[in-house]
């Protein structure tokens, strides 16, 4: 089990030819498949138990995982999508668009057709997942600007790409350039990035991740309006929630105005958030 699974790499998926080049013999591979340690997908691809379901679905379809689906596997901001995004050459044939009932990932595919499919580790095979530069360009062309900015921000925060590299990539792509104009290296979450871009559309400047009286807040507007955005992870426990509220009250006693919104409110009730912020600004409550 160990040698075959290890040879699959971080993605937990590899082409048979790659495994063969890594010294995995046919008998060893058959035994691993027989034990259920790994399984064959579309005959030539081998996946482990921990392979991401979206990646397995892409391999089964005969395409390469791409766009927002690939970004999630790369560990970046996960964009909610009703499709699994894949890329394929314009002359690709025999794509399998329907998943078998036994496969956990059943969403329909969104195919990004390309003239230059990403090459795999071995000559003559396609890549299992598109690389980050191509993924960022795909997302810029496929998703709303705020979602694309959220992914680019998360790539910067996680040191997957540097700001100079991102700007160089955008220099040759006008659509990505429009996205990169809004990125911020201090952005801490996709929810925060989305809010920042949407507010900017209304002419509101929100400075992200600023320290106020020894406490870091998600965004500041003007001199004293502080915005906090709660995701499902860091702020979901009772202890953390209580700590956040204590910090909010301390800042309120200092004279700041603190407004806290949830991830769902940012994603599905944005009109309410925008109305609240603009109303507070109209009253001049964002400044001392």
Tab-separated table of C-alpha atoms in Angstrom:
chain	number	residue	atom	x	y	z
A	1	UNK	CA	0.000	0.000	0.000
A	2	UNK	CA	2.673	2.476	1.008
A	3	UNK	CA	4.726	2.603	-2.185
A	4	UNK	CA	1.783	2.831	-4.574
A	5	UNK	CA	-0.098	5.463	-2.542
A	6	UNK	CA	3.086	7.475	-2.027
A	7	UNK	CA	3.781	7.404	-5.771
A	8	UNK	CA	0.391	9.029	-6.422
A	9	UNK	CA	1.749	12.295	-4.983
A	10	UNK	CA	-0.060	15.090	-3.191
A	11	UNK	CA	-3.062	14.989	-5.530
A	12	UNK	CA	-3.606	11.275	-4.793
A	13	UNK	CA	-3.944	10.659	-8.531
A	14	UNK	CA	-1.482	9.625	-11.229
A	15	UNK	CA	-1.358	8.156	-14.715
A	16	UNK	CA	-0.263	4.524	-15.033
A	17	UNK	CA	2.749	5.658	-17.067
A	18	UNK	CA	3.863	7.984	-14.267
A	19	UNK	CA	3.576	5.151	-11.743
A	20	UNK	CA	5.546	2.856	-14.031
A	21	UNK	CA	8.288	5.474	-14.388
A	22	UNK	CA	8.327	5.721	-10.571
A	23	UNK	CA	9.138	2.009	-10.350
A	24	UNK	CA	5.654	0.657	-9.617
A	25	UNK	CA	5.313	-2.683	-11.393
A	26	UNK	CA	2.118	-4.033	-12.932
A	27	UNK	CA	1.792	-6.790	-10.334
A	28	UNK	CA	2.234	-4.383	-7.413
A	29	UNK	CA	-0.374	-2.067	-8.888
A	30	UNK	CA	-2.864	-4.901	-9.470
A	31	UNK	CA	-2.439	-6.037	-5.864
A	32	UNK	CA	-3.036	-2.500	-4.571
A	33	UNK	CA	-6.193	-2.235	-6.672
A	34	UNK	CA	-7.316	-5.667	-5.468
A	35	UNK	CA	-6.906	-4.621	-1.829
A	36	UNK	CA	-8.883	-1.445	-2.446
A	37	UNK	CA	-5.953	0.815	-1.571
A	38	UNK	CA	-6.334	2.526	-4.951
A	39	UNK	CA	-8.676	2.206	-7.908
A	40	UNK	CA	-8.484	2.649	-11.648
A	41	UNK	CA	-10.415	5.484	-13.294
A	42	UNK	CA	-10.936	5.379	-17.043
A	43	UNK	CA	-8.369	2.559	-17.210
A	44	UNK	CA	-5.206	4.691	-17.313
A	45	UNK	CA	-5.645	6.831	-14.181
A	46	UNK	CA	-5.115	5.575	-10.646
A	47	UNK	CA	-6.579	7.397	-7.653
A	48	UNK	CA	-6.192	6.884	-3.922
A	49	UNK	CA	-8.867	6.877	-1.254
A	50	UNK	CA	-8.153	10.511	-0.364
A	51	UNK	CA	-8.328	11.819	-3.927
A	52	UNK	CA	-10.613	14.857	-4.139
A	53	UNK	CA	-13.993	13.801	-5.622
A	54	UNK	CA	-13.883	16.684	-8.119
A	55	UNK	CA	-10.489	15.554	-9.393
A	56	UNK	CA	-11.697	11.965	-9.712
A	57	UNK	CA	-14.730	13.211	-11.643
A	58	UNK	CA	-12.522	15.203	-14.028
A	59	UNK	CA	-10.306	12.197	-14.687
A	60	UNK	CA	-13.324	9.981	-15.285
A	61	UNK	CA	-14.676	12.489	-17.804
A	62	UNK	CA	-11.431	12.455	-19.781
A	63	UNK	CA	-10.628	16.094	-19.005
A	64	UNK	CA	-8.430	18.182	-16.692
A	65	UNK	CA	-9.739	19.743	-13.475
A	66	UNK	CA	-9.898	23.507	-14.017
A	67	UNK	CA	-11.122	26.941	-12.936
A	68	UNK	CA	-12.841	27.244	-9.529
A	69	UNK	CA	-12.809	23.470	-8.981
A	70	UNK	CA	-9.038	23.364	-9.451
A	71	UNK	CA	-8.627	26.436	-7.215
A	72	UNK	CA	-10.376	24.605	-4.372
A	73	UNK	CA	-8.067	21.597	-4.789
A	74	UNK	CA	-5.092	23.979	-4.840
A	75	UNK	CA	-6.251	25.126	-1.378
A	76	UNK	CA	-7.619	28.533	-2.421
A	77	UNK	CA	-10.943	30.275	-1.758
A	78	UNK	CA	-13.718	27.857	-2.643
A	79	UNK	CA	-16.298	29.395	-4.962
A	80	UNK	CA	-19.771	27.864	-4.713
A	81	UNK	CA	-20.575	26.389	-8.110
A	82	UNK	CA	-23.278	24.080	-9.364
A	83	UNK	CA	-20.765	22.545	-11.771
A	84	UNK	CA	-17.419	20.768	-11.691
A	85	UNK	CA	-15.158	22.809	-13.970
A	86	UNK	CA	-12.833	20.993	-16.355
A	87	UNK	CA	-10.708	21.957	-19.354
A	88	UNK	CA	-10.256	20.013	-22.578
A	89	UNK	CA	-8.686	20.511	-25.985
A	90	UNK	CA	-11.009	21.871	-28.641
A	91	UNK	CA	-10.626	18.676	-30.634
A	92	UNK	CA	-11.020	16.368	-27.652
A	93	UNK	CA	-13.405	13.496	-28.214
A	94	UNK	CA	-15.082	10.923	-26.011
A	95	UNK	CA	-15.616	13.161	-23.001
A	96	UNK	CA	-17.824	11.377	-20.488
A	97	UNK	CA	-20.226	14.022	-19.242
A	98	UNK	CA	-22.279	11.825	-16.920
A	99	UNK	CA	-20.877	10.341	-13.724
A	100	UNK	CA	-21.700	6.776	-12.637
A	101	UNK	CA	-24.062	6.394	-9.693
A	102	UNK	CA	-21.205	5.049	-7.563
A	103	UNK	CA	-19.238	8.308	-7.842
A	104	UNK	CA	-19.721	10.743	-4.951
A	105	UNK	CA	-19.420	13.848	-7.181
A	106	UNK	CA	-22.563	14.031	-9.313
A	107	UNK	CA	-22.629	17.685	-10.436
A	108	UNK	CA	-22.725	18.455	-14.146
A	109	UNK	CA	-19.508	19.510	-15.873
A	110	UNK	CA	-18.652	23.007	-17.086
A	111	UNK	CA	-16.111	22.474	-19.881
A	112	UNK	CA	-13.519	25.160	-20.641
A	113	UNK	CA	-12.431	24.437	-24.194
A	114	UNK	CA	-8.833	25.377	-25.006
A	115	UNK	CA	-6.420	25.230	-27.919
A	116	UNK	CA	-3.525	24.383	-25.617
A	117	UNK	CA	-4.417	21.728	-23.011
A	118	UNK	CA	-2.070	21.477	-20.059
A	119	UNK	CA	0.525	18.751	-20.578
A	120	UNK	CA	1.048	16.150	-17.883
A	121	UNK	CA	4.226	14.955	-16.217
A	122	UNK	CA	4.784	12.397	-18.974
A	123	UNK	CA	4.820	13.236	-22.672
A	124	UNK	CA	1.618	12.302	-24.436
A	125	UNK	CA	-0.767	12.473	-21.472
A	126	UNK	CA	-2.918	15.309	-20.233
A	127	UNK	CA	-2.484	16.902	-16.821
A	128	UNK	CA	-4.845	15.871	-14.045
A	129	UNK	CA	-5.271	19.466	-12.831
A	130	UNK	CA	-4.476	22.823	-14.423
A	131	UNK	CA	-1.645	24.839	-12.913
A	132	UNK	CA	-2.332	27.941	-10.830
A	133	UNK	CA	-1.499	30.588	-13.506
A	134	UNK	CA	-3.945	29.044	-15.957
A	135	UNK	CA	-6.541	28.579	-13.213
A	136	UNK	CA	-6.440	32.270	-12.270
A	137	UNK	CA	-6.968	33.311	-15.896
A	138	UNK	CA	-9.850	30.830	-16.237
A	139	UNK	CA	-11.546	32.170	-13.120
A	140	UNK	CA	-11.165	35.791	-14.254
A	141	UNK	CA	-12.999	34.910	-17.472
A	142	UNK	CA	-15.604	32.657	-15.867
A	143	UNK	CA	-16.590	34.221	-12.545
A	144	UNK	CA	-17.828	37.614	-11.291
A	145	UNK	CA	-15.003	40.024	-10.500
A	146	UNK	CA	-15.462	39.807	-6.716
A	147	UNK	CA	-15.158	36.004	-6.743
A	148	UNK	CA	-12.051	36.159	-8.940
A	149	UNK	CA	-10.522	38.745	-6.588
A	150	UNK	CA	-11.277	36.484	-3.608
A	151	UNK	CA	-9.376	33.612	-5.236
A	152	UNK	CA	-6.419	35.831	-6.180
A	153	UNK	CA	-6.325	37.312	-2.669
A	154	UNK	CA	-6.248	33.827	-1.154
A	155	UNK	CA	-3.411	32.840	-3.516
A	156	UNK	CA	-1.416	35.847	-2.272
A	157	UNK	CA	-2.150	35.189	1.410
A	158	UNK	CA	-1.186	31.514	1.081
A	159	UNK	CA	2.021	32.470	-0.786
A	160	UNK	CA	0.977	30.455	-3.847
A	161	UNK	CA	1.877	33.468	-5.980
A	162	UNK	CA	3.516	36.847	-5.352
A	163	UNK	CA	2.007	40.206	-6.265
A	164	UNK	CA	4.701	40.882	-8.927
A	165	UNK	CA	4.013	37.443	-10.443
A	166	UNK	CA	0.297	38.120	-10.456
A	167	UNK	CA	0.772	41.495	-12.131
A	168	UNK	CA	3.112	39.965	-14.720
A	169	UNK	CA	0.510	37.297	-15.494
A	170	UNK	CA	-2.188	39.954	-15.821
A	171	UNK	CA	-0.069	42.078	-18.151
A	172	UNK	CA	-0.864	39.758	-21.058
A	173	UNK	CA	-4.525	39.218	-20.196
A	174	UNK	CA	-6.864	42.238	-20.015
A	175	UNK	CA	-9.621	40.320	-18.203
A	176	UNK	CA	-7.291	39.190	-15.419
A	177	UNK	CA	-5.807	42.693	-15.303
A	178	UNK	CA	-9.230	44.058	-14.318
A	179	UNK	CA	-9.298	41.563	-11.434
A	180	UNK	CA	-5.749	42.221	-10.255
A	181	UNK	CA	-6.529	45.931	-9.925
A	182	UNK	CA	-8.670	45.016	-6.903
A	183	UNK	CA	-6.450	42.462	-5.125
A	184	UNK	CA	-4.990	43.251	-1.727
A	185	UNK	CA	-2.110	41.289	-0.138
A	186	UNK	CA	-3.543	41.756	3.373
A	187	UNK	CA	-6.976	40.289	2.649
A	188	UNK	CA	-7.680	37.511	5.123
A	189	UNK	CA	-10.729	35.739	3.686
A	190	UNK	CA	-12.800	35.448	0.544
A	191	UNK	CA	-15.849	36.892	2.291
A	192	UNK	CA	-13.855	39.991	3.180
A	193	UNK	CA	-12.536	40.300	-0.395
A	194	UNK	CA	-16.025	40.060	-1.875
A	195	UNK	CA	-17.344	42.733	0.487
A	196	UNK	CA	-14.397	45.027	-0.284
A	197	UNK	CA	-14.921	44.813	-4.065
A	198	UNK	CA	-18.691	45.284	-3.828
A	199	UNK	CA	-18.293	48.340	-1.608
A	200	UNK	CA	-15.701	49.769	-3.998
A	201	UNK	CA	-18.334	49.656	-6.746
A	202	UNK	CA	-20.354	52.116	-4.657
A	203	UNK	CA	-17.322	54.340	-4.174
A	204	UNK	CA	-16.686	53.129	-0.621
A	205	UNK	CA	-13.075	52.441	0.358
A	206	UNK	CA	-12.707	49.658	2.901
A	207	UNK	CA	-9.159	49.186	4.208
A	208	UNK	CA	-8.707	45.473	5.027
A	209	UNK	CA	-7.015	43.849	8.013
A	210	UNK	CA	-6.140	46.955	9.971
A	211	UNK	CA	-5.098	46.999	13.624
A	212	UNK	CA	-7.238	49.205	15.870
A	213	UNK	CA	-6.268	49.623	19.521
A	214	UNK	CA	-4.339	46.357	19.494
A	215	UNK	CA	-7.156	44.406	17.820
A	216	UNK	CA	-7.162	43.385	14.158
A	217	UNK	CA	-10.407	44.079	12.326
A	218	UNK	CA	-11.463	42.844	8.883
A	219	UNK	CA	-12.146	46.282	7.438
A	220	UNK	CA	-12.272	49.986	8.277
A	221	UNK	CA	-14.268	52.664	6.502
A	222	UNK	CA	-13.335	56.256	7.220
A	223	UNK	CA	-11.961	56.845	10.720
A	224	UNK	CA	-14.186	54.763	12.981
A	225	UNK	CA	-16.581	52.432	11.107
A	226	UNK	CA	-15.262	48.891	11.611
A	227	UNK	CA	-16.621	45.889	9.686
A	228	UNK	CA	-16.190	42.294	10.838
A	229	UNK	CA	-17.052	39.269	8.692
A	230	UNK	CA	-17.636	35.880	10.290
A	231	UNK	CA	-16.950	32.755	8.261
A	232	UNK	CA	-17.981	29.226	9.158
A	233	UNK	CA	-14.557	28.227	10.481
A	234	UNK	CA	-12.637	30.606	12.788
A	235	UNK	CA	-15.724	32.215	14.330
A	236	UNK	CA	-18.009	29.194	14.673
A	237	UNK	CA	-17.107	28.040	18.192
A	238	UNK	CA	-18.871	29.461	21.248
A	239	UNK	CA	-15.565	30.490	22.848
A	240	UNK	CA	-14.410	32.377	19.752
A	241	UNK	CA	-17.800	34.019	19.292
A	242	UNK	CA	-17.761	35.272	22.878
A	243	UNK	CA	-14.204	36.550	22.455
A	244	UNK	CA	-15.194	38.419	19.279
A	245	UNK	CA	-18.119	40.081	21.031
A	246	UNK	CA	-15.947	41.140	23.976
A	247	UNK	CA	-13.458	42.724	21.561
A	248	UNK	CA	-16.303	44.475	19.735
A	249	UNK	CA	-17.609	45.971	22.986
A	250	UNK	CA	-14.139	47.137	23.979
A	251	UNK	CA	-13.789	48.986	20.667
A	252	UNK	CA	-17.297	50.456	21.078
A	253	UNK	CA	-16.296	51.837	24.467
A	254	UNK	CA	-13.352	53.488	22.717
A	255	UNK	CA	-15.797	55.265	20.441
A	256	UNK	CA	-15.618	53.044	17.367
A	257	UNK	CA	-18.713	51.799	15.537
A	258	UNK	CA	-18.468	48.012	15.006
A	259	UNK	CA	-20.803	46.163	12.651
A	260	UNK	CA	-20.537	42.379	12.284
A	261	UNK	CA	-21.901	40.342	9.368
A	262	UNK	CA	-21.953	36.607	8.640
A	263	UNK	CA	-20.714	34.828	5.530
A	264	UNK	CA	-24.278	33.991	4.491
A	265	UNK	CA	-25.295	37.639	4.786
A	266	UNK	CA	-22.436	38.692	2.511
A	267	UNK	CA	-23.274	36.005	-0.034
A	268	UNK	CA	-27.074	36.105	0.024
A	269	UNK	CA	-28.204	39.339	1.730
A	270	UNK	CA	-25.792	41.845	0.263
A	271	UNK	CA	-28.450	44.516	-0.329
A	272	UNK	CA	-29.003	44.709	3.436
A	273	UNK	CA	-25.267	45.097	4.139
A	274	UNK	CA	-24.833	47.747	1.464
A	275	UNK	CA	-27.853	49.678	2.721
A	276	UNK	CA	-26.557	49.549	6.301
A	277	UNK	CA	-23.088	50.807	5.402
A	278	UNK	CA	-24.317	53.577	3.104
A	279	UNK	CA	-26.856	54.708	5.708
A	280	UNK	CA	-24.195	54.947	8.429
A	281	UNK	CA	-21.940	56.902	6.080
A	282	UNK	CA	-24.782	59.243	5.101
A	283	UNK	CA	-25.169	60.059	8.799
A	284	UNK	CA	-21.453	60.772	9.023
A	285	UNK	CA	-20.954	58.012	11.576
A	286	UNK	CA	-17.887	56.610	9.780
A	287	UNK	CA	-15.799	59.594	10.944
A	288	UNK	CA	-15.173	61.144	14.322
